[in-house]
Coordinates of C-alpha atoms in Angstrom, one line a residue:
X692 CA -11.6 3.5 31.4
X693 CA -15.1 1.3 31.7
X694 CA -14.6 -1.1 34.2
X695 CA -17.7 -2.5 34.2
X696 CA -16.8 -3.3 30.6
X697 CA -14.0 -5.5 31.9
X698 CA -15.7 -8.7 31.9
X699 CA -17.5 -8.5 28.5
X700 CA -14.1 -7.8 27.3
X701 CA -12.3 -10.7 29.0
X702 CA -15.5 -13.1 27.9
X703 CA -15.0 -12.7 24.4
X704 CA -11.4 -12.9 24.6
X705 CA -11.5 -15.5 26.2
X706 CA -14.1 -17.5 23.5
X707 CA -12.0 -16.1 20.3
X708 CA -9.1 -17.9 21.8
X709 CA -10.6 -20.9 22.4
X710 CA -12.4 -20.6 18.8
X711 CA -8.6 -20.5 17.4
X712 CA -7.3 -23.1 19.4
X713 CA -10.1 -25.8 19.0
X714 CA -9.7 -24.6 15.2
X715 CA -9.2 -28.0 14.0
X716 CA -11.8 -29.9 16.2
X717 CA -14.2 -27.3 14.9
X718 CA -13.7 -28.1 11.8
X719 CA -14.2 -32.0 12.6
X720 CA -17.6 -31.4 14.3
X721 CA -18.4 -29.2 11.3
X722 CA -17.8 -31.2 8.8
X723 CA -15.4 -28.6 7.4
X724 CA -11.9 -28.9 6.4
X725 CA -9.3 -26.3 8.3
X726 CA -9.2 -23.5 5.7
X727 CA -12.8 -23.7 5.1
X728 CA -13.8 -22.5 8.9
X729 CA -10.4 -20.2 9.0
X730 CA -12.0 -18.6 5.6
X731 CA -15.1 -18.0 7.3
X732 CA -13.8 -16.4 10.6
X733 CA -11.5 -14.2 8.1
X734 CA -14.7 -13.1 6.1
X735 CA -16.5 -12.3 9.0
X736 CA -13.8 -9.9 9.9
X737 CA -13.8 -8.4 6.5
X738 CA -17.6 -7.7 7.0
X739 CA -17.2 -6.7 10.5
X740 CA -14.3 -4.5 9.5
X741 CA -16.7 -2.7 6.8
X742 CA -18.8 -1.2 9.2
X743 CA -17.0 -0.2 12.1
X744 CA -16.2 3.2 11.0
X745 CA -19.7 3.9 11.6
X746 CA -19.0 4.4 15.0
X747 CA -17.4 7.7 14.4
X748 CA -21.3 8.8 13.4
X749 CA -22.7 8.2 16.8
X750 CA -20.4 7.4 19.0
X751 CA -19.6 4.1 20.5
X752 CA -21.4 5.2 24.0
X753 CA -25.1 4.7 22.4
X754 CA -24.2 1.8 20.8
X755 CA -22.6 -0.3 23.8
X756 CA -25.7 -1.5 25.0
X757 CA -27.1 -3.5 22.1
X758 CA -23.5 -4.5 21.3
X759 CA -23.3 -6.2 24.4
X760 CA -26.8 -7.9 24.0
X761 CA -25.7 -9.3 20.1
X762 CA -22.4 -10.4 21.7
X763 CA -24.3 -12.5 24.3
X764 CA -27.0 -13.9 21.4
X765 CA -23.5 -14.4 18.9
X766 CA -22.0 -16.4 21.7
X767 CA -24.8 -18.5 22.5
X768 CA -25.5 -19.0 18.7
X769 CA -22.4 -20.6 18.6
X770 CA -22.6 -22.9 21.4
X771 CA -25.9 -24.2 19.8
X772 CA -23.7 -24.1 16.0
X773 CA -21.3 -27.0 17.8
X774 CA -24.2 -29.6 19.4
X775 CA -26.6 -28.9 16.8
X776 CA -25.8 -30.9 13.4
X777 CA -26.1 -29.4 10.3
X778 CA -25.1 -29.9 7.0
X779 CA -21.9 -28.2 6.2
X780 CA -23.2 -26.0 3.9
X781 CA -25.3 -24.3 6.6
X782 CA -22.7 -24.6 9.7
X783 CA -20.5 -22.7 7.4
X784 CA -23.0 -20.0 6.8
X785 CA -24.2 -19.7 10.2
X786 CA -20.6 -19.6 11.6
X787 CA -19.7 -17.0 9.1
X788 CA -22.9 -14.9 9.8
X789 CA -22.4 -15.2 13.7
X790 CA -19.0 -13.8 13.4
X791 CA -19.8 -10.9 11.6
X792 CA -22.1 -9.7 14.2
X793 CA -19.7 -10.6 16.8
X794 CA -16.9 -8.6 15.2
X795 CA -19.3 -5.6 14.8
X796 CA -20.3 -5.6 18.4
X797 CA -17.0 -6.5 20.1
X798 CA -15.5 -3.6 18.3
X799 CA -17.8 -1.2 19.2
X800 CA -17.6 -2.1 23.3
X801 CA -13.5 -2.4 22.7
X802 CA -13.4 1.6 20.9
X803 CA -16.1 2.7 23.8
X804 CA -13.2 1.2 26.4
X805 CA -9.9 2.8 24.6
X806 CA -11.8 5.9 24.8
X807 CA -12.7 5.9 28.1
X808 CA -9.0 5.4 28.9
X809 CA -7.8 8.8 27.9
X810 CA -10.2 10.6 30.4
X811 CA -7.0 11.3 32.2
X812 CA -4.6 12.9 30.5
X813 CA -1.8 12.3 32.4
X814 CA -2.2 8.6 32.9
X815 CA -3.6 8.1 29.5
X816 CA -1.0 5.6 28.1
X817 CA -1.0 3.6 31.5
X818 CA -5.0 4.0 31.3
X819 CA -5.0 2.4 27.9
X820 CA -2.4 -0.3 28.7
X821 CA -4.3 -1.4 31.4
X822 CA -7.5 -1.5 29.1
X823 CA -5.8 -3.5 26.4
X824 CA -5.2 -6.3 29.2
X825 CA -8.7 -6.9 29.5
X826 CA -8.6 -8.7 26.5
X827 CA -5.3 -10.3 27.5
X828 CA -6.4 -11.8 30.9
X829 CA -9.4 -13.5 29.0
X830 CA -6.7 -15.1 26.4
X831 CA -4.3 -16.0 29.0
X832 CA -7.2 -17.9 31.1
X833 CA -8.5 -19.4 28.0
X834 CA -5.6 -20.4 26.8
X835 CA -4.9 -22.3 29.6
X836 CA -8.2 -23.8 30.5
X837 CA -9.4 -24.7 26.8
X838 CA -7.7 -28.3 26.8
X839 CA -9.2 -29.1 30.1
X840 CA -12.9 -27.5 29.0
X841 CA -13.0 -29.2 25.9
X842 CA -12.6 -32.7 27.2
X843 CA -15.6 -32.2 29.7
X844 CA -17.6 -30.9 27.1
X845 CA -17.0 -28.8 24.0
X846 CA -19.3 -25.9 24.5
X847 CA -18.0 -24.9 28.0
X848 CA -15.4 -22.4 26.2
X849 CA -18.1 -20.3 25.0
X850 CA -19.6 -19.7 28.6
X851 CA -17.3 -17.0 29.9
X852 CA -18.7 -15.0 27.0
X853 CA -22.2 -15.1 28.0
X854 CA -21.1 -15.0 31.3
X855 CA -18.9 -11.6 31.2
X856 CA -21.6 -9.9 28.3
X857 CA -24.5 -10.3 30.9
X858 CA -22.2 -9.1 33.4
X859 CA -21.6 -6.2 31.9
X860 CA -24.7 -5.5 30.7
X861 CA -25.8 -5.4 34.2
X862 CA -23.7 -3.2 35.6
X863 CA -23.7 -1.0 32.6
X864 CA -23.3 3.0 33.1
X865 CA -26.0 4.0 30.9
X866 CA -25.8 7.6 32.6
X867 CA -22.2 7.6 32.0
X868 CA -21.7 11.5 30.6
X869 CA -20.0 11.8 26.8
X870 CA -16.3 12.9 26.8
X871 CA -16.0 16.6 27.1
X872 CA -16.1 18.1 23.4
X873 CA -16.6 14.6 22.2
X874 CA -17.3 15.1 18.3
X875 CA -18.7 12.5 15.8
X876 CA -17.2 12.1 12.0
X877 CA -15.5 10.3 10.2
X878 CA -12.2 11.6 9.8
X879 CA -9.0 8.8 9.6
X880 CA -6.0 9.4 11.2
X881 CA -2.7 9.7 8.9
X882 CA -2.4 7.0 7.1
X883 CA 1.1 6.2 8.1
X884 CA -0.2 5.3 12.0
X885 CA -2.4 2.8 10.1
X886 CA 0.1 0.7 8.2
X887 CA 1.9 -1.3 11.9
X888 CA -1.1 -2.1 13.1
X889 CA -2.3 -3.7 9.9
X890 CA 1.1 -5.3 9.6
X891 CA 1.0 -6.8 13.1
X892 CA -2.7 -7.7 13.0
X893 CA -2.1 -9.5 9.6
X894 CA 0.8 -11.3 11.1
X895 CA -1.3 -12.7 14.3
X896 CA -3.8 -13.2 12.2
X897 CA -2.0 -15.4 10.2
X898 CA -0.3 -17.0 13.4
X899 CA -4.1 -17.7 14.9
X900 CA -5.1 -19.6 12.3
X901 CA -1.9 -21.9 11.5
X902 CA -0.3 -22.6 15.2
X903 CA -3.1 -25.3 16.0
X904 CA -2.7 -27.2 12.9
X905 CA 1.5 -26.8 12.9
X906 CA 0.8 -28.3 16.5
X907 CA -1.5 -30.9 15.0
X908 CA 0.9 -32.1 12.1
X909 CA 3.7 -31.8 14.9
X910 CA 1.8 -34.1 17.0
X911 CA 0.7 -37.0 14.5
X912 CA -2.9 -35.4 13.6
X913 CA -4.2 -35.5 17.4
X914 CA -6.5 -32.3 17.0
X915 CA -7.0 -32.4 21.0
X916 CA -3.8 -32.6 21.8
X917 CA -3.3 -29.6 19.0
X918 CA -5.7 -27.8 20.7
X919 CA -4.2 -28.0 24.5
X920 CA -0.6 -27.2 23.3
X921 CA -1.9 -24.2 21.1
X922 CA -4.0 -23.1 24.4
X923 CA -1.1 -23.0 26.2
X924 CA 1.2 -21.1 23.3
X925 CA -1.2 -18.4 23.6
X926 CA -1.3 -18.8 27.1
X927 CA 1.9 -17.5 27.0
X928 CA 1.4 -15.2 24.6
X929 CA -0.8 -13.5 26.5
X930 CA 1.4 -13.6 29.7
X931 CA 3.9 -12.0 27.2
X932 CA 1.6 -9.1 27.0
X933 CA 0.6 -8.7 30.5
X934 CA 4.1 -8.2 31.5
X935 CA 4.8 -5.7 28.8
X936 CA 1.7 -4.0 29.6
X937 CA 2.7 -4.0 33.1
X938 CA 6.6 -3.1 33.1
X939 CA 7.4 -1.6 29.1
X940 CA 4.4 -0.2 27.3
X941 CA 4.5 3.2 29.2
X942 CA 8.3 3.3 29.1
X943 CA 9.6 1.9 25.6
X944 CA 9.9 4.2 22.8
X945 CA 12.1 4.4 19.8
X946 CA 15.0 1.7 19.7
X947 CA 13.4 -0.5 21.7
X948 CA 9.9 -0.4 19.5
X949 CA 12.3 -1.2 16.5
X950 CA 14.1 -3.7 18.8
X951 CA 10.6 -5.6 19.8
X952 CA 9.1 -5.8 15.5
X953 CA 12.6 -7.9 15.1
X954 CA 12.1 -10.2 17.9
X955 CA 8.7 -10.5 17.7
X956 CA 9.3 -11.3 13.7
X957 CA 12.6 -13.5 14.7
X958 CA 10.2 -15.6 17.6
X959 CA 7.8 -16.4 14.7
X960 CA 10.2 -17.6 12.2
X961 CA 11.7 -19.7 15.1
X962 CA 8.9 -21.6 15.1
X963 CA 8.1 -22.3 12.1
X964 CA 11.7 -23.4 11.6
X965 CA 11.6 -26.0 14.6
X966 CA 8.3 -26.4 16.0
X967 CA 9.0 -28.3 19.6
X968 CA 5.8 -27.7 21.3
X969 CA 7.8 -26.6 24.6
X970 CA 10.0 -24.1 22.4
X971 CA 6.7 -22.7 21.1
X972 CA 5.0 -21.9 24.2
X973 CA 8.3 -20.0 24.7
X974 CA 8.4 -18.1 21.6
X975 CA 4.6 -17.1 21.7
X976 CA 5.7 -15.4 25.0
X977 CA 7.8 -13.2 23.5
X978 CA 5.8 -12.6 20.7
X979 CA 3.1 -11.6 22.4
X980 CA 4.9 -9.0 24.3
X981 CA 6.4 -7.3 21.4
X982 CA 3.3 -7.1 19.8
X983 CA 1.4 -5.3 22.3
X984 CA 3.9 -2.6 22.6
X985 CA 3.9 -2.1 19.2
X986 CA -0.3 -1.9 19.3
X987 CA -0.9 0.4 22.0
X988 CA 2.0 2.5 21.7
X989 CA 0.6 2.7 18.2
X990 CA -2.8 3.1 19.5
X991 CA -1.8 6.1 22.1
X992 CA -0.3 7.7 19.6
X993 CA -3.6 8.1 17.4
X994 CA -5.7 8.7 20.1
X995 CA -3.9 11.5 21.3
X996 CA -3.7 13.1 17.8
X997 CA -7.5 13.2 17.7
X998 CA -8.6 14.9 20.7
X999 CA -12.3 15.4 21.0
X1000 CA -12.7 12.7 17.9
X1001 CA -11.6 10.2 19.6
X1002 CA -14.2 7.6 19.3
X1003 CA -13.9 8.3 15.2
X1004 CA -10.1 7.5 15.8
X1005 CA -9.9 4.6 17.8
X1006 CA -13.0 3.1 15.3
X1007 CA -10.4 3.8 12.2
X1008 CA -8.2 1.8 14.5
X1009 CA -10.2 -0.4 15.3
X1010 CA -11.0 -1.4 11.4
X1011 CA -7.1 -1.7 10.4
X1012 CA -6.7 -3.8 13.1
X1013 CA -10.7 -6.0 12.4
X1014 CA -8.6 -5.6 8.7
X1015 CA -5.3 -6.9 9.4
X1016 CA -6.7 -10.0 11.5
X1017 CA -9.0 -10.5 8.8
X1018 CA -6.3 -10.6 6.1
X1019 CA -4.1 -12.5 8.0
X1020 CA -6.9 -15.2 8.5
X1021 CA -7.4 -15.3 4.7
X1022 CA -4.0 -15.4 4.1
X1023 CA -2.9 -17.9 6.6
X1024 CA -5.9 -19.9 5.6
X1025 CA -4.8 -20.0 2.0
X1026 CA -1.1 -20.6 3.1
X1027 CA -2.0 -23.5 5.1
X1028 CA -2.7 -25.5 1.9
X1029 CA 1.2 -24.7 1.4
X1030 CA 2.2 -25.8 4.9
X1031 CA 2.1 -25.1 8.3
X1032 CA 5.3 -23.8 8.6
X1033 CA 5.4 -21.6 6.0
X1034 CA 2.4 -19.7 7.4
X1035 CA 3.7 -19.0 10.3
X1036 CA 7.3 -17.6 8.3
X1037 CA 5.0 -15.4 6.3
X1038 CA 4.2 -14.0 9.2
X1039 CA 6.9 -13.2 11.1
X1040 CA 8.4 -11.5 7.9
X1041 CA 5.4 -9.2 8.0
X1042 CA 5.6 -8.8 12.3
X1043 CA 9.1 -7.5 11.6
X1044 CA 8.2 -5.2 8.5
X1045 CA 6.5 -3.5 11.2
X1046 CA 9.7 -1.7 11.9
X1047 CA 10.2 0.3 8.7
X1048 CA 6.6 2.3 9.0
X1049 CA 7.5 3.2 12.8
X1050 CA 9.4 6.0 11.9
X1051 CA 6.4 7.9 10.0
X1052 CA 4.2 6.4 12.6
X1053 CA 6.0 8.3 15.7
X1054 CA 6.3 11.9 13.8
X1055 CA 3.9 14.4 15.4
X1056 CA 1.4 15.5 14.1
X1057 CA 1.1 18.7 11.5

């Protein structure tokens, strides 16, 4: 585990959430409608997702420095994309183009991390929990703090990014020794340990892009108001998978994976069914926690098939998850022209399909 990867990771956690929430004021400062900038965060992903296999070539060591320097240049290319005005036909191209590159390089620091974590064998799954909650602390602070942020100024979410990428890049290891018998390829694992995660990815994905405007239809069209309830939804989200991390992921196997697809899948259609803004901050709670056991018990599970080709895994992991996110964004983009609510159904049906490829995904391996 890279700690000094910590704050890149909690930076652009912390922006993507605040992208998502502020989803509909985006699209007013834009000029675009709401699917129109979910479609072009959803086709970033797809281009991201593409090329991150290619990380299994070279491993994701001698590519985290420039990743970090195009996440820092992504993140103050969209700062300038929101006081800047442009046509829409431009902002939409420039937004999509932005988040190509910052799907590309995220991905590559994120594998380099979840590599890093199994240095230890015996605290590997703890190792990797703990580097999954990077991510989750910068949500859980975002989500929190984007209301407030926006109505001082609506670039200030997009500073944490630059701040935590320079960070990082300063403090970089760049003598940081490979992995013992660290091997580059492109070999996938099974395919059966790729099918939850893009089931669960698809179904956040598809949750991302429709919870701010269900908020915003709930609340009579007041996209700022959206945007603060929707923070604090993945707020809790995200405190959801901090205490999972922290108490189940090491622990839970079996039943209790099964157990967490259905609740997370039951919390989703919940909301969608009655959307109280106070009863879905509480559902996103437990969404979020079942969720990330699924993810990184998943995620364990690969890495620990692949031994010495482990940065080629947790790439192939990396892309079904860039993939599922991506679809989900499409999808939920395309739903939202349906409703709402039925976007968010859609996708807890999919969080708790999760349940029937678990028992391929926890056979060992041949």
């Amino acid at each position: 585990m890279n700690a000094s990867l910590a704050p890149a990771l909690m930076g652009h956690a912390f922006q993507q959430t605040a992208l998502m929430a502020m989803l509909p004021l985006i699209a007013g400062r834009l000029g675009l409608s709401d699917p129109a900038v979910a479609t072009a965060v959803g086709l970033g992903m797809v281009a991201a997702t593409l090329t991150i296999p290619l990380m299994g070539l070279t491993g994701s060591r001698r590519l985290v420095g420039p990743a970090l320097v195009t996440m820092i240049v992504c993140s103050v290319g969209l700062a300038l994309l929101l006081v800047v005005p442009l046509a829409a036909a431009p902002a939409l191209g420039a937004l999509l183009l932005l988040r190509l590159a910052q799907g590309m390089s995220a991905a590559t620091v994120l594998v380099h991390a979840q590599t890093s974590s199994l240095a230890d064998a015996t605290r590997s799954r703890e190792r990797l929990a703990a580097t999954q909650s990077f991510a989750g602390l910068g949500r859980a602070a975002s989500a929190v703090l984007v209301g407030p942020l926006v109505a001082i100024g609506v670039v200030l979410p997009m500073l944490p990014a630059i701040a935590g990428g320079v960070w990082s890049l300063a403090t970089l290891r760049r003598s940081e020794p490979a992995p013992a018998g660290e091997a580059s390829g492109l070999k996938p694992p099974r395919m059966p340990s790729l099918v939850l995660p893009f089931l669960v990815q698809t179904s956040l994905g598809i949750t991302h892009v429709s919870l701010a405007p269900l908020l915003a239809v709930r609340l009579g069209g007041n996209s700022v108001a959206a945007a603060t309830h929707a923070g604090f939804a993945l707020a809790a989200a995200n405190l959801g998978l901090l205490v999972s991390h922290r108490f189940l992921t090491s622990k839970v196997e079996g039943t209790g994976l099964r157990l967490a697809a259905f609740v997370g899948g039951g919390a989703l259609v919940a909301i969608a069914l009655w959307p109280q803004p106070a009863f879905v901050v509480i559902s996103s709670g437990v969404v979020g926690g079942a969720s990330a056991m699924l993810l990184t018990h998943n995620l364990h599970t690969a890495l620990e098939r692949s031994a010495a080709r482990g940065t080629s895994q947790a790439a192939w992991n990396a892309t079904v998850s860039t993939g599922g996110l991506a679809a989900g964004a499409l999808v939920g983009s395309a739903a939202l022209h349906l409703g709402a609510n039925q976007a968010v159904a859609l996708a807890g049906v999919l969080m708790a399909s999760a349940v029937l490829a678990m028992s391929r995904t926890r056979k060992p391996a041949s």
